[in-house]
XYZ file of C-alpha atoms in Angstrom:
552
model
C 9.745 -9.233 -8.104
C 12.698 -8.088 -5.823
C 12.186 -8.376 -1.846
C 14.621 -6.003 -0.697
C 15.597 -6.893 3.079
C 17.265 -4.244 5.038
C 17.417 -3.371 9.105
C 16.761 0.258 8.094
C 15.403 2.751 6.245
C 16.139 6.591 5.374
C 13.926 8.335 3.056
C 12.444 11.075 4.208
C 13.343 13.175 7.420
C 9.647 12.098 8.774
C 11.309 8.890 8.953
C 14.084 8.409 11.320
C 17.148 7.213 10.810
C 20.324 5.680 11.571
C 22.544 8.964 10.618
C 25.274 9.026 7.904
C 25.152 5.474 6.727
C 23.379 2.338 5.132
C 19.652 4.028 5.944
C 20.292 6.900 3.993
C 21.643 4.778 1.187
C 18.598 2.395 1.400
C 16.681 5.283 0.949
C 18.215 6.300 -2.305
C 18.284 2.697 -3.944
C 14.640 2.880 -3.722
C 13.837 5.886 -4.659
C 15.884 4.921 -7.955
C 13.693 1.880 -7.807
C 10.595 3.849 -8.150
C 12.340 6.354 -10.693
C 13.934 3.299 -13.065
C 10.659 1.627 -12.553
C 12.756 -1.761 -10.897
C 10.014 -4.435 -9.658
C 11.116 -4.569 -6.122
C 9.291 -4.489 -3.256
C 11.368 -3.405 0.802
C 11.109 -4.919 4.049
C 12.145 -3.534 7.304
C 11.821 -3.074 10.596
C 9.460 -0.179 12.467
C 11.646 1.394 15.230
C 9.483 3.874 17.682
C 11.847 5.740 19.080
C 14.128 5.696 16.011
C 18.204 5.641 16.580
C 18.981 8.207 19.034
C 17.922 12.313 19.318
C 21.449 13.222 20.280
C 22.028 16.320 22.468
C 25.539 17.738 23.224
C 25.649 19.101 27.182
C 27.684 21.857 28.614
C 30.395 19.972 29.540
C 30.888 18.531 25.373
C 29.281 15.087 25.990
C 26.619 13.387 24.292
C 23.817 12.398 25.578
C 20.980 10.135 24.394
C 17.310 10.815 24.384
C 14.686 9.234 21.961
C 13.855 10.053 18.705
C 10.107 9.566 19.210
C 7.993 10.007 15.443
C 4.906 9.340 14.560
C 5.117 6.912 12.589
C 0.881 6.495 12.313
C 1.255 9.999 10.499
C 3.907 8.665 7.883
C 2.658 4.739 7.705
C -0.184 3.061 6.166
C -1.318 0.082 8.606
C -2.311 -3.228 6.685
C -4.884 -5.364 8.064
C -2.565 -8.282 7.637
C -1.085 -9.809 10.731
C 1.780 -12.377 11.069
C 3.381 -14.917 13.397
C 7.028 -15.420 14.445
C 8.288 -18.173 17.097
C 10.259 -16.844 19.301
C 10.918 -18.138 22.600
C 8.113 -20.146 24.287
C 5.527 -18.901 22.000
C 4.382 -17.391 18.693
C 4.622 -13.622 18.662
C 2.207 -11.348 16.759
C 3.401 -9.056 13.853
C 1.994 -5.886 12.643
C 2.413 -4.672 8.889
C 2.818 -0.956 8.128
C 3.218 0.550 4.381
C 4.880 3.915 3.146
C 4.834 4.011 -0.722
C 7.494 5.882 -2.805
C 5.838 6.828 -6.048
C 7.660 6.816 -9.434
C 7.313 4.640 -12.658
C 6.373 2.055 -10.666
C 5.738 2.241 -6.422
C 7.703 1.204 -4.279
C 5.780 -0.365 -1.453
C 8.035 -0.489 2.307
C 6.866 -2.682 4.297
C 7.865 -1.957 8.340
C 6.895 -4.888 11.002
C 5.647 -4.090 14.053
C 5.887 -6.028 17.099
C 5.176 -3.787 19.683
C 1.673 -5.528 20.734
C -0.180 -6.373 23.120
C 0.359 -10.067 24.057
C 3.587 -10.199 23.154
C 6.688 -11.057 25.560
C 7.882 -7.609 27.160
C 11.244 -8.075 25.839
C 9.862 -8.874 22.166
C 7.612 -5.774 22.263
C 11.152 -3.576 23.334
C 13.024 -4.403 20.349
C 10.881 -2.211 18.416
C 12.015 0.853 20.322
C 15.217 1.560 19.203
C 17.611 0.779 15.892
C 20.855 -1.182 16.702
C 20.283 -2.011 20.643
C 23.703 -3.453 21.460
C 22.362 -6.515 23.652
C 22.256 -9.645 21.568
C 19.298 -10.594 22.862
C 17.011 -8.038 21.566
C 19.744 -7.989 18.679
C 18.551 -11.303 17.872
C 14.572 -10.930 17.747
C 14.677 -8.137 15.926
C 16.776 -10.192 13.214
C 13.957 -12.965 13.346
C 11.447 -10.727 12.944
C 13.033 -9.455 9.976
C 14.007 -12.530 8.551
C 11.578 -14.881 9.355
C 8.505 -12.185 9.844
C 9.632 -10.207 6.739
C 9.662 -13.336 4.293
C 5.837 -14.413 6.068
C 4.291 -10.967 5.849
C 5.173 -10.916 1.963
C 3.776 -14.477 1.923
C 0.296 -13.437 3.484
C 0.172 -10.236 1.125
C 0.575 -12.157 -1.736
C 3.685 -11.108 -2.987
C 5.455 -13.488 -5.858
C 9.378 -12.995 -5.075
C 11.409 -14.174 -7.691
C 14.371 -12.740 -5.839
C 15.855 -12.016 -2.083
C 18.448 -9.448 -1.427
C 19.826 -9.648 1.898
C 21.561 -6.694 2.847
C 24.196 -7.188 5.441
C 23.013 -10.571 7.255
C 20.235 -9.050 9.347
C 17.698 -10.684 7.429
C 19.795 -13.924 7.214
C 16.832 -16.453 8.905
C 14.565 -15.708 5.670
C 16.743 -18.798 4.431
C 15.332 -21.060 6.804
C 11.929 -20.378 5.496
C 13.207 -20.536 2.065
C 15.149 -23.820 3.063
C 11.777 -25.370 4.499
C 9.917 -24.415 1.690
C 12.279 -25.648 -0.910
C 14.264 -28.718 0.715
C 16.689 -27.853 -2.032
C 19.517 -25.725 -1.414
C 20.485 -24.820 -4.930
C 16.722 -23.687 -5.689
C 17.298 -21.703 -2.302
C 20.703 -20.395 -3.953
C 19.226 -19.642 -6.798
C 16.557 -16.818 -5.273
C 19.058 -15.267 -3.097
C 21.850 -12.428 -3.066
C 23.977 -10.721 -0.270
C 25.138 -7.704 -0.351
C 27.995 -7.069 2.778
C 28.280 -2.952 3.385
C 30.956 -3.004 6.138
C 34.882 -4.684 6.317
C 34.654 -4.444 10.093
C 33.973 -7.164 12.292
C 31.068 -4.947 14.278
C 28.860 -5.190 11.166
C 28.762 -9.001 10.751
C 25.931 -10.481 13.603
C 27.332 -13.702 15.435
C 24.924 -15.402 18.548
C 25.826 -18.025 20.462
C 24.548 -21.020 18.824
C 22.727 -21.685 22.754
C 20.839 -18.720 22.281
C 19.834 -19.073 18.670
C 18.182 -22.204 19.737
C 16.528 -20.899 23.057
C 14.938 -18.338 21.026
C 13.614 -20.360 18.286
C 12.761 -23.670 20.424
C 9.457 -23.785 18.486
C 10.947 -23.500 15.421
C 11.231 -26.850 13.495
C 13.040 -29.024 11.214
C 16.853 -27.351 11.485
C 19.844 -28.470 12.420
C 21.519 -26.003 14.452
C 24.890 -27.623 14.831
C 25.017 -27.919 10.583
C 24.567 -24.412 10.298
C 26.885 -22.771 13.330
C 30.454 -22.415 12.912
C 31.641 -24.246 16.471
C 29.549 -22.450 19.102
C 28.337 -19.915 17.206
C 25.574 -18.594 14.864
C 27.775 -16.200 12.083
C 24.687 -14.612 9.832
C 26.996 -13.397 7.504
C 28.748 -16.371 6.639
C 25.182 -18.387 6.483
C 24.163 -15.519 3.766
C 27.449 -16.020 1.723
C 27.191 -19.636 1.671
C 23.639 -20.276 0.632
C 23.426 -17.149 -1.720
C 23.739 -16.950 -5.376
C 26.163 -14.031 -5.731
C 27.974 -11.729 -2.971
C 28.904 -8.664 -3.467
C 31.174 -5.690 -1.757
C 30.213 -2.486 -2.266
C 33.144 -0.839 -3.594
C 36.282 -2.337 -5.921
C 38.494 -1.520 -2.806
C 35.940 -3.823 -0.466
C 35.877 -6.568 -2.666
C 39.197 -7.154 -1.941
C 38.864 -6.855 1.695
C 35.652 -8.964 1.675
C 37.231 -11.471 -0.150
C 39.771 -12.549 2.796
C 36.469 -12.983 4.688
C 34.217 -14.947 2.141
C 37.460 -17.160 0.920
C 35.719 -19.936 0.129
C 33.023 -18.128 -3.084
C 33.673 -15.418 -5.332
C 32.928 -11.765 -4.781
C 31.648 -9.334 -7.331
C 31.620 -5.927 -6.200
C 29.308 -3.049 -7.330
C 29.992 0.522 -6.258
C 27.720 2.456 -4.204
C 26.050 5.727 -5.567
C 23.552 8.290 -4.466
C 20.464 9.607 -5.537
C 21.110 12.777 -7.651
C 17.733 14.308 -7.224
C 17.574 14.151 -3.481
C 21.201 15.715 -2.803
C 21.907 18.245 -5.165
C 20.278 21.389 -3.731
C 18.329 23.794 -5.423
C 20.506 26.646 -6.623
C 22.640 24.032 -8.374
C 19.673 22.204 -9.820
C 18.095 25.504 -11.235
C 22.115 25.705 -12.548
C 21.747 22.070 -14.247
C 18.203 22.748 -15.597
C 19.651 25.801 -17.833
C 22.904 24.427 -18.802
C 23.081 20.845 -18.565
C 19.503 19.418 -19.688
C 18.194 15.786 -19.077
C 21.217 15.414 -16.165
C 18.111 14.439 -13.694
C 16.788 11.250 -15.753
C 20.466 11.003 -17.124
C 22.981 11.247 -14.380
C 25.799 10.612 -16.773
C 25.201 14.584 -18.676
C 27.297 15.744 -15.368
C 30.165 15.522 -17.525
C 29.059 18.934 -18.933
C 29.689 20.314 -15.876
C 32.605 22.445 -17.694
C 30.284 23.639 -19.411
C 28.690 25.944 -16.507
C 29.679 29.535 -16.631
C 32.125 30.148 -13.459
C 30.793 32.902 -12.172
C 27.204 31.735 -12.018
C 28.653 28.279 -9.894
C 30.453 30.530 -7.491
C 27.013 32.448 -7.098
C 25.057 29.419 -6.882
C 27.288 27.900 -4.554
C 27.482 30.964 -2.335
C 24.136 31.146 -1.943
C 23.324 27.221 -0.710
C 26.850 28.542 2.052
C 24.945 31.229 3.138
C 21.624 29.251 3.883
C 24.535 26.889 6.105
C 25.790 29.776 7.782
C 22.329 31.664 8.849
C 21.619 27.608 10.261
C 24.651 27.981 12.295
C 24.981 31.147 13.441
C 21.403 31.217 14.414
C 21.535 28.090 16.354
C 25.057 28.345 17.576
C 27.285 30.677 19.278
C 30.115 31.127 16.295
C 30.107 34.019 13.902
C 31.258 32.307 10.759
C 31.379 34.464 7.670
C 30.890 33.703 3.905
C 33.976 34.823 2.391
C 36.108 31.902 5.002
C 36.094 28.373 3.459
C 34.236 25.876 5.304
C 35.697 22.337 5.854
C 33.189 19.688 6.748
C 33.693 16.081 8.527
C 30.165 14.859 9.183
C 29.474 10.929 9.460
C 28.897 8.481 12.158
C 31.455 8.782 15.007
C 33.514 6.016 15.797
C 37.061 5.561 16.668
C 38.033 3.753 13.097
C 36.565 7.414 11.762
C 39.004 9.243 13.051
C 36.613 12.606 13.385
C 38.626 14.574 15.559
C 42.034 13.604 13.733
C 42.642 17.006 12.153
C 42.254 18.345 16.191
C 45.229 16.341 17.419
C 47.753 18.721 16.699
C 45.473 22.045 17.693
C 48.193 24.632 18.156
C 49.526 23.672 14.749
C 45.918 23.758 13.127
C 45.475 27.211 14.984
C 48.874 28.915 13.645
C 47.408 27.411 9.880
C 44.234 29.574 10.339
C 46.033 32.838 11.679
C 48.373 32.463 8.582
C 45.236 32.801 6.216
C 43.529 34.871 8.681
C 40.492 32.264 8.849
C 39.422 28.892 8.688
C 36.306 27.487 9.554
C 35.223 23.598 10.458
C 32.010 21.929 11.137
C 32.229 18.957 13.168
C 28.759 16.835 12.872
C 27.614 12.901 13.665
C 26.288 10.737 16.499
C 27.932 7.862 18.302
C 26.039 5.018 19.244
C 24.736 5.096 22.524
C 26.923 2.099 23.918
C 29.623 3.326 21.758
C 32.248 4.830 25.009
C 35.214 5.333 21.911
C 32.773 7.477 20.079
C 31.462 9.707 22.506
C 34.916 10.266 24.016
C 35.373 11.449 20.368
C 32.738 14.172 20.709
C 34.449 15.173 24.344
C 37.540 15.828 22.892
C 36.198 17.482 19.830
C 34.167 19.870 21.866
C 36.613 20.693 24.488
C 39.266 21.131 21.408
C 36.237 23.749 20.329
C 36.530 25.663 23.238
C 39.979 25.709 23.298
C 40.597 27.157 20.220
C 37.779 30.012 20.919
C 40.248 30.922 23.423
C 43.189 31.175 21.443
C 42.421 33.183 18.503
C 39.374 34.371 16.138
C 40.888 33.440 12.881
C 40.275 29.642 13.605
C 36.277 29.363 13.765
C 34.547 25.436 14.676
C 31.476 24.360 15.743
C 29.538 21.300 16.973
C 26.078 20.623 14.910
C 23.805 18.459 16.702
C 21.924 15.607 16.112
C 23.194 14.807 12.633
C 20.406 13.607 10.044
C 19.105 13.683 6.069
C 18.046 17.355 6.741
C 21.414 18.839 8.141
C 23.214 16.416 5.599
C 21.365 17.883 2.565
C 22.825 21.752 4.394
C 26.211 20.599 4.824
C 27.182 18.699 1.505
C 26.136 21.612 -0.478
C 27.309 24.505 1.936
C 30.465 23.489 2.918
C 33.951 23.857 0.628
C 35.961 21.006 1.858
C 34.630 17.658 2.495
C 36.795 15.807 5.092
C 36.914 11.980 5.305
C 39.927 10.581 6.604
C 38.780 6.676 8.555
C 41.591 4.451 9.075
C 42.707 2.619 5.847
C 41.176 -0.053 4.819
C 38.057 -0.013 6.574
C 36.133 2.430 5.110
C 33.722 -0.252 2.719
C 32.571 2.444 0.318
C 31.508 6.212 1.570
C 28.685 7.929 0.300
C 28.774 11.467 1.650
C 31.830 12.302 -0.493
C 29.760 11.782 -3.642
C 26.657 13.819 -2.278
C 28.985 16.900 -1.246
C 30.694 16.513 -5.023
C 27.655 16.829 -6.885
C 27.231 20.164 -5.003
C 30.427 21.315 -6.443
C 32.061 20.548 -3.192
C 35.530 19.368 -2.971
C 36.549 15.859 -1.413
C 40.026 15.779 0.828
C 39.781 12.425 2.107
C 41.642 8.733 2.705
C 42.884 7.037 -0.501
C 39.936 3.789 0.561
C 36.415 2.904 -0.456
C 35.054 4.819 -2.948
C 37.590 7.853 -3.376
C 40.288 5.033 -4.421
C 38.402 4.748 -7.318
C 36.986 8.203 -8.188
C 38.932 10.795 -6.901
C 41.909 12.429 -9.131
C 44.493 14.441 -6.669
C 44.525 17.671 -7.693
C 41.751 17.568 -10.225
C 38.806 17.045 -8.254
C 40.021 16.966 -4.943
C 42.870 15.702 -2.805
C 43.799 12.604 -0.940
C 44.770 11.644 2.340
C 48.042 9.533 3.029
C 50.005 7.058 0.246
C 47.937 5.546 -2.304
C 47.720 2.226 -2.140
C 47.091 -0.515 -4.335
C 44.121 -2.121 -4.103
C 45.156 -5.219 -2.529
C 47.154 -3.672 0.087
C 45.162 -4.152 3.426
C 47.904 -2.129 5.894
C 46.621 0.129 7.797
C 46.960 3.916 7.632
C 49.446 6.216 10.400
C 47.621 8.461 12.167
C 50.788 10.522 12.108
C 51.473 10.124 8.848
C 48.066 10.874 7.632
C 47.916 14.242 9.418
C 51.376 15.460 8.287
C 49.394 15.330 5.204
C 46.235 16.481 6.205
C 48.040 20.188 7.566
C 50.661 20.448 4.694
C 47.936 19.751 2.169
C 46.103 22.752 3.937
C 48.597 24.836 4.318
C 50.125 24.588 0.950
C 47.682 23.883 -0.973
C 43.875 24.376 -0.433
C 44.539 27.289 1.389
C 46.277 29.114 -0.681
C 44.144 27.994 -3.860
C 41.132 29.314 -1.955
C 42.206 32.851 -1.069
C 44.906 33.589 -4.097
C 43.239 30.994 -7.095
C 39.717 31.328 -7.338
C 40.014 30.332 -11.227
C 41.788 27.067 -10.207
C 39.184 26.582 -7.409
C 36.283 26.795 -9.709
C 37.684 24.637 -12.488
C 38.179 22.066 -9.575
C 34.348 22.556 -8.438
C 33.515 21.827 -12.204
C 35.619 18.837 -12.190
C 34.260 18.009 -8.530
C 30.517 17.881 -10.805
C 31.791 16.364 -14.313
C 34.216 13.412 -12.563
C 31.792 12.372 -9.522
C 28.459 13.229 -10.720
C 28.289 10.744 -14.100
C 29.922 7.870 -11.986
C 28.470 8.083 -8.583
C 25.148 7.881 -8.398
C 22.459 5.545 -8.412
C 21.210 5.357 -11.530
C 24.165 3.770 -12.732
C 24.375 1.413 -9.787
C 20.689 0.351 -9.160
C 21.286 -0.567 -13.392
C 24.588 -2.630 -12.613
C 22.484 -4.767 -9.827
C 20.025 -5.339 -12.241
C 22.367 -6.495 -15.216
C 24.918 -8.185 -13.119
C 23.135 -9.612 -10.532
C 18.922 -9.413 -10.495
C 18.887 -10.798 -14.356
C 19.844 -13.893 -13.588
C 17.291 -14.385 -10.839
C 14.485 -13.340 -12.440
C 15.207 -15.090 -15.070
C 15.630 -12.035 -17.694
C-alpha cells in the first residue's frame, strides 16, 4: 500500500482549503485513487480554522478572518491516539477519517493536536494552514512526518511505499531511518514529489531549532543531516528518496538545477475530469462522446460535438456565472460580452493585476468592441504584504474603470474556493494565466477551464509549454522558449502581447468568427481533455514510479 503524505487536502467544499493550488490537486489524485482502484492510503493534517475566509473592505483590501468548519460533521474520529516529541515532552495526537468511495476507498487520515494537555503553542498549529512563523511551521511538519508515519503504524497499516509531497512530511525518514538502520532499504520505500520552482515552497529551520524541538527525540545526528546551520527538508527528501520527480517537463528542468546531484523524472500534473467538467457539458459528453468519464482519452472526439449545441451548453453554465455575480455584486455583466478570467492564488510572481497596468489602454480596447468583461478572483496569504497590495491595486483599478466608461465591465469575487472555481472554469471564455516565466511548476486551472470548452491565453511555462497549440486551442503569452531556457519573462514585453493579442485577435474572433471560436472550443476539449487529466497521470505514477516499490 501507498501512504500518501501531503500538508493539505481539497476534496470537497465541506473541507477547507488552501485555494487554487496543491489542495485542490490532492483532492483529485485521490479521488482517481478511489476511481482506478490504486492501494493508497492519505495523511494530513486537520486545520480548524482552515486557510483564511477572505473578505475584500470598502477601501479594496483584504482582510483575514477564519474559515471555521466543522470538521466533526465531515470526519470520522478513530479511537486511536498517538505520540510525537516535541519540545520538553511527548504531545498527544488525535486521528480523524473521511473516506472517498470508489473501486477501492480511500481512507484520509487528518491528525489532530489540538488537545488538552498539550503545549499551547502545539495545540495552535492546528488552527490555521501555512502559519508563516517557523516555529509553528515546524510542529506542524513533525506532526505530519513523524505523527503521520506512527498513526499508520498503530492502525495497522502495511506501507510498502511513502510519497512525500513537497518536504512537509520530510521527518517520516527519521522513523523510517530508525526502523531500518539501512539507508538504501529507507531509499527503497520512498518518493518525492517537489510541486513548486520557488524558493518559498522548500521548508529550511535553523538546525538550533530543529534540535530544541525534538530534544527528546533520539539516535540522530543533526549536524549529518543539516546543510551548515540549517535543516533544508527538501534536500533531505531528494537525497534519501528513491525517485524525484517535477511535476511538469518544463519543471524538471528547473528542478534539476536544484537537485544537481540525482536525477529527476518528471510527470505532468492533471485533473480530475468528473469533478470539473460541469453539467451541461457532461450531459453534452454522455450523448456524443460515450465512455469519456472512465476513459478520459475519448475527449479527442470532441470535434465530433455539434457546434451549436456547445455554444448552447456553454451559454448556459455563463449564465449560471453571471446570475452569481450580478446577484452578489454591483456589475451588470451581460451574456452576449466575453468573459476573461484570472483566478489563482495571488502573489507577486502571479502577476494578477498585469493586464491592469496599462488601464487607459485596456479601457480604449473595450470601447473599440463595445464590451469586455474580467473577473479578478484569489486570496493572498495573510502575511503575504506583495499579494494583498495586489488586490489594492486591482480593486482601486476596478473602480477606476467604472468611472471611465461602461463598455469595460470587472469585478472582484471573494473568497476564492473549489465551489467558485467549478463556476468560473466553465463560465468564463478566456482563461488568463500569465506568472513570471519560469516559475510557474505546472498549473492546473488551465486544464479544468479547457475541458469546459474554455480557452487558455496564458505564459508559454508549466504545463501550457507542453499542451497548448497558439491559435488552435488557445494563445500564448510572450516568446516561446525552449525548455531549458530559465530567463525570466518582461513584464512589458508580456503585456504588449497580452493587449495586441486582444485586440487583434480574440476580440475580433469573438464578435465577427463565431465558427472559428467554436472549432477552437472543440479543440480547447479534444487537445487538453485526453492529455490532462488524472487518469493518465495517477497511471504514469503507478508505472513509472509506485511499480518499483511495491514490487509489481
Amino acid at each position: 500500500m501507498i501512504a500518501y503524505f501531503v500538508m493539505e487536502v481539497g476534496l470537497e467544499e465541506s473541507i477547507p482549503t488552501y485555494s487554487g493550488g496543491l489542495g485542490t490537486l490532492i483532492g483529485d489524485t485521490i479521488l482517481t485513487f478511489a476511481d482506478l482502484g490504486i492501494p493508497a492510503v492519505c495523511v494530513t493534517l486537520l486545520y480548524k480554522k482552515g486557510y483564511v475566509y477572505q473578505k475584500i473592505a470598502k477601501d479594496g483590501r483584504q482582510a483575514d478572518l477564519e474559515d471555521v468548519w466543522d470538521y466533526q460533521e465531515v470526519l470520522r474520529p478513530l479511537s486511536v491516539e498517538v505520540e510525537a516529541p516535541i519540545g520538553e515532552r511527548k504531545q498527544k495526537l488525535r486521528v480523524w477519517e473521511y473516506t472517498v468511495k470508489g473501486k477501492r476507498d480511500i481512507k484520509v487520515l487528518f491528525l489532530d493536536g489540538d488537545l488538552d494537555g498539550n503545549d499551547e503553542k502545539v495545540r495552535e498549529a492546528f488552527q490555521r494552514l501555512y502559519y508563516s512563523d517557523k516555529e509553528r511551521r515546524l510542529i506542524q511538519e513533525v506532526v505530519l512526518g513523524i505523527g503521520g508515519y506512527r498513526a499508520l503504524k498503530a492502525l495497522g497499516y502495511d506501507i510498502a511505499l511513502y510519497h512525500i509531497n513537497e518536504s512537509h512530511s520530510a521527518f517520516l525518514l527519521f522513523e523510517l531511518l530508525k526502523e531500518s538502520k539501512d539507508v538504501e532499504d529507507v531509499k527503497k520505500k520512498v518518493v518525492f514529489t517537489t510541486h513548486t520552482s520557488l524558493p518559498v515552497g522548500h521548508d529550511t529551520f535553523p538546525l538550533s531549532m530543529v534540535k530544541e524541538y525534538l530534544k527528546m527525540y533520539d539516535g540522530i545526528e543533526w549536524e549529518k543531516e543539516a546543510a551548515g546551520d540549517e535543516l533544508d527538508l527538501s534536500l533531505l527528501s531528494a537525497r534519501y528518496s528513491s525517485i524525484v520527480n517535477a511535476v511538469s517537463l518544463r519543471h524538471r528542468f528547473i528542478t534539476r538545477r536544484s537537485y544537481a546531484f540525482r536525477d529527476v523524472d518528471y510527470i505532468t500534473n492533471g485533473v480530475y475530469h468528473r469533478r470539473w467538467v460541469c453539467e451541461e457539458i457532461k450531459d453534452l459528453f454522455d450523448r456524443y462522446i460515450l465512455g469519456w468519464d472512465d476513459n478520459p482519452a475519448l475527449l479527442k472526439q470532441a470535434h465530433d460535438i455539434p457546434s451549436i449545441e456547445l455554444l448552447k451548453a456553454h451559454s448556459e453554465a455563463k449564465e449560471r456565472l453571471i446570475t452569481f455575480i450580478n446577484k452578489n455584486y454591483d456589475v451588470s455583466f451581460v451574456p452576449e460580452c466575453p468573459i476573461l478570467c484570472i483566478a489563482r492564488r495571488i502573489t507577486a510572481y502571479k502577476r494578477n493585476n498585469l493586464i491592469l497596468k496599462d488601464i487607459d489602454r485596456l479601457i480604449r480596447i473595450s470601447e473599440r468592441f463595445g464590451c469586455l468583461q474580467v473577473v479578478f478572483a484569489g486570496r493572498a496569504h495573510p502575511a503575504d504584504s506583495d499579494g494583498k497590495a495586489i488586490i489594492k491595486d486591482i480593486n482601486d483599478k476596478i473602480s477606476y474603470a467604472k468611472s471611465k466608461t461602461k463598455s469595460l465591465r470587472m469585478v472582484f469575487l471573494e473568497n476564492y474556493g473549489i465551489g467558485l472555481a467549478k463556476l468560473l472554469v466553465a463560465g468564463c471564455d478566456v482563461w488568463l494565466n500569465n506568472p513570471k516565466r519560469p516559475y510557474e511548476a505546472c498549473g492546473t486551472s488551465g486544464m479544468k477551464a479547457a475541458m469546459n470548452g474554455v480557452l487558455n491565453f496564458s505564459t508559454w511555462d508549466g504545463w501550457w509549454l507542453e499542451g497548448g497549440i497558439e491559435g488552435i486551442n488557445g494563445w500564448g503569452i510572450g516568446p516561446r522558449p525552449s525548455w531549458s531556457d530559465m530567463s525570466e519573462s518582461n513584464d512589458e514585453e508580456d503585456l504588449e502581447d497580452i493587449y495586441g493579442k486582444l485586440q487583434h485577435i480574440i476580440l475580433p474572433m469573438y464578435y465577427n468568427y463565431q465558427d472559428e471560436w467554436v472549432k477552437l472550443m472543440k479543440n480547447s476539449i479534444a487537445t487538453v481533455g485526453p492529455c490532462f487529466n488524472t487518469y493518465r497521470m495517477v497511471s504514469e505514477y503507478f508505472v513509472k514510479i509506485y511499480s518499483a516499490g511495491l514490487r509489481l
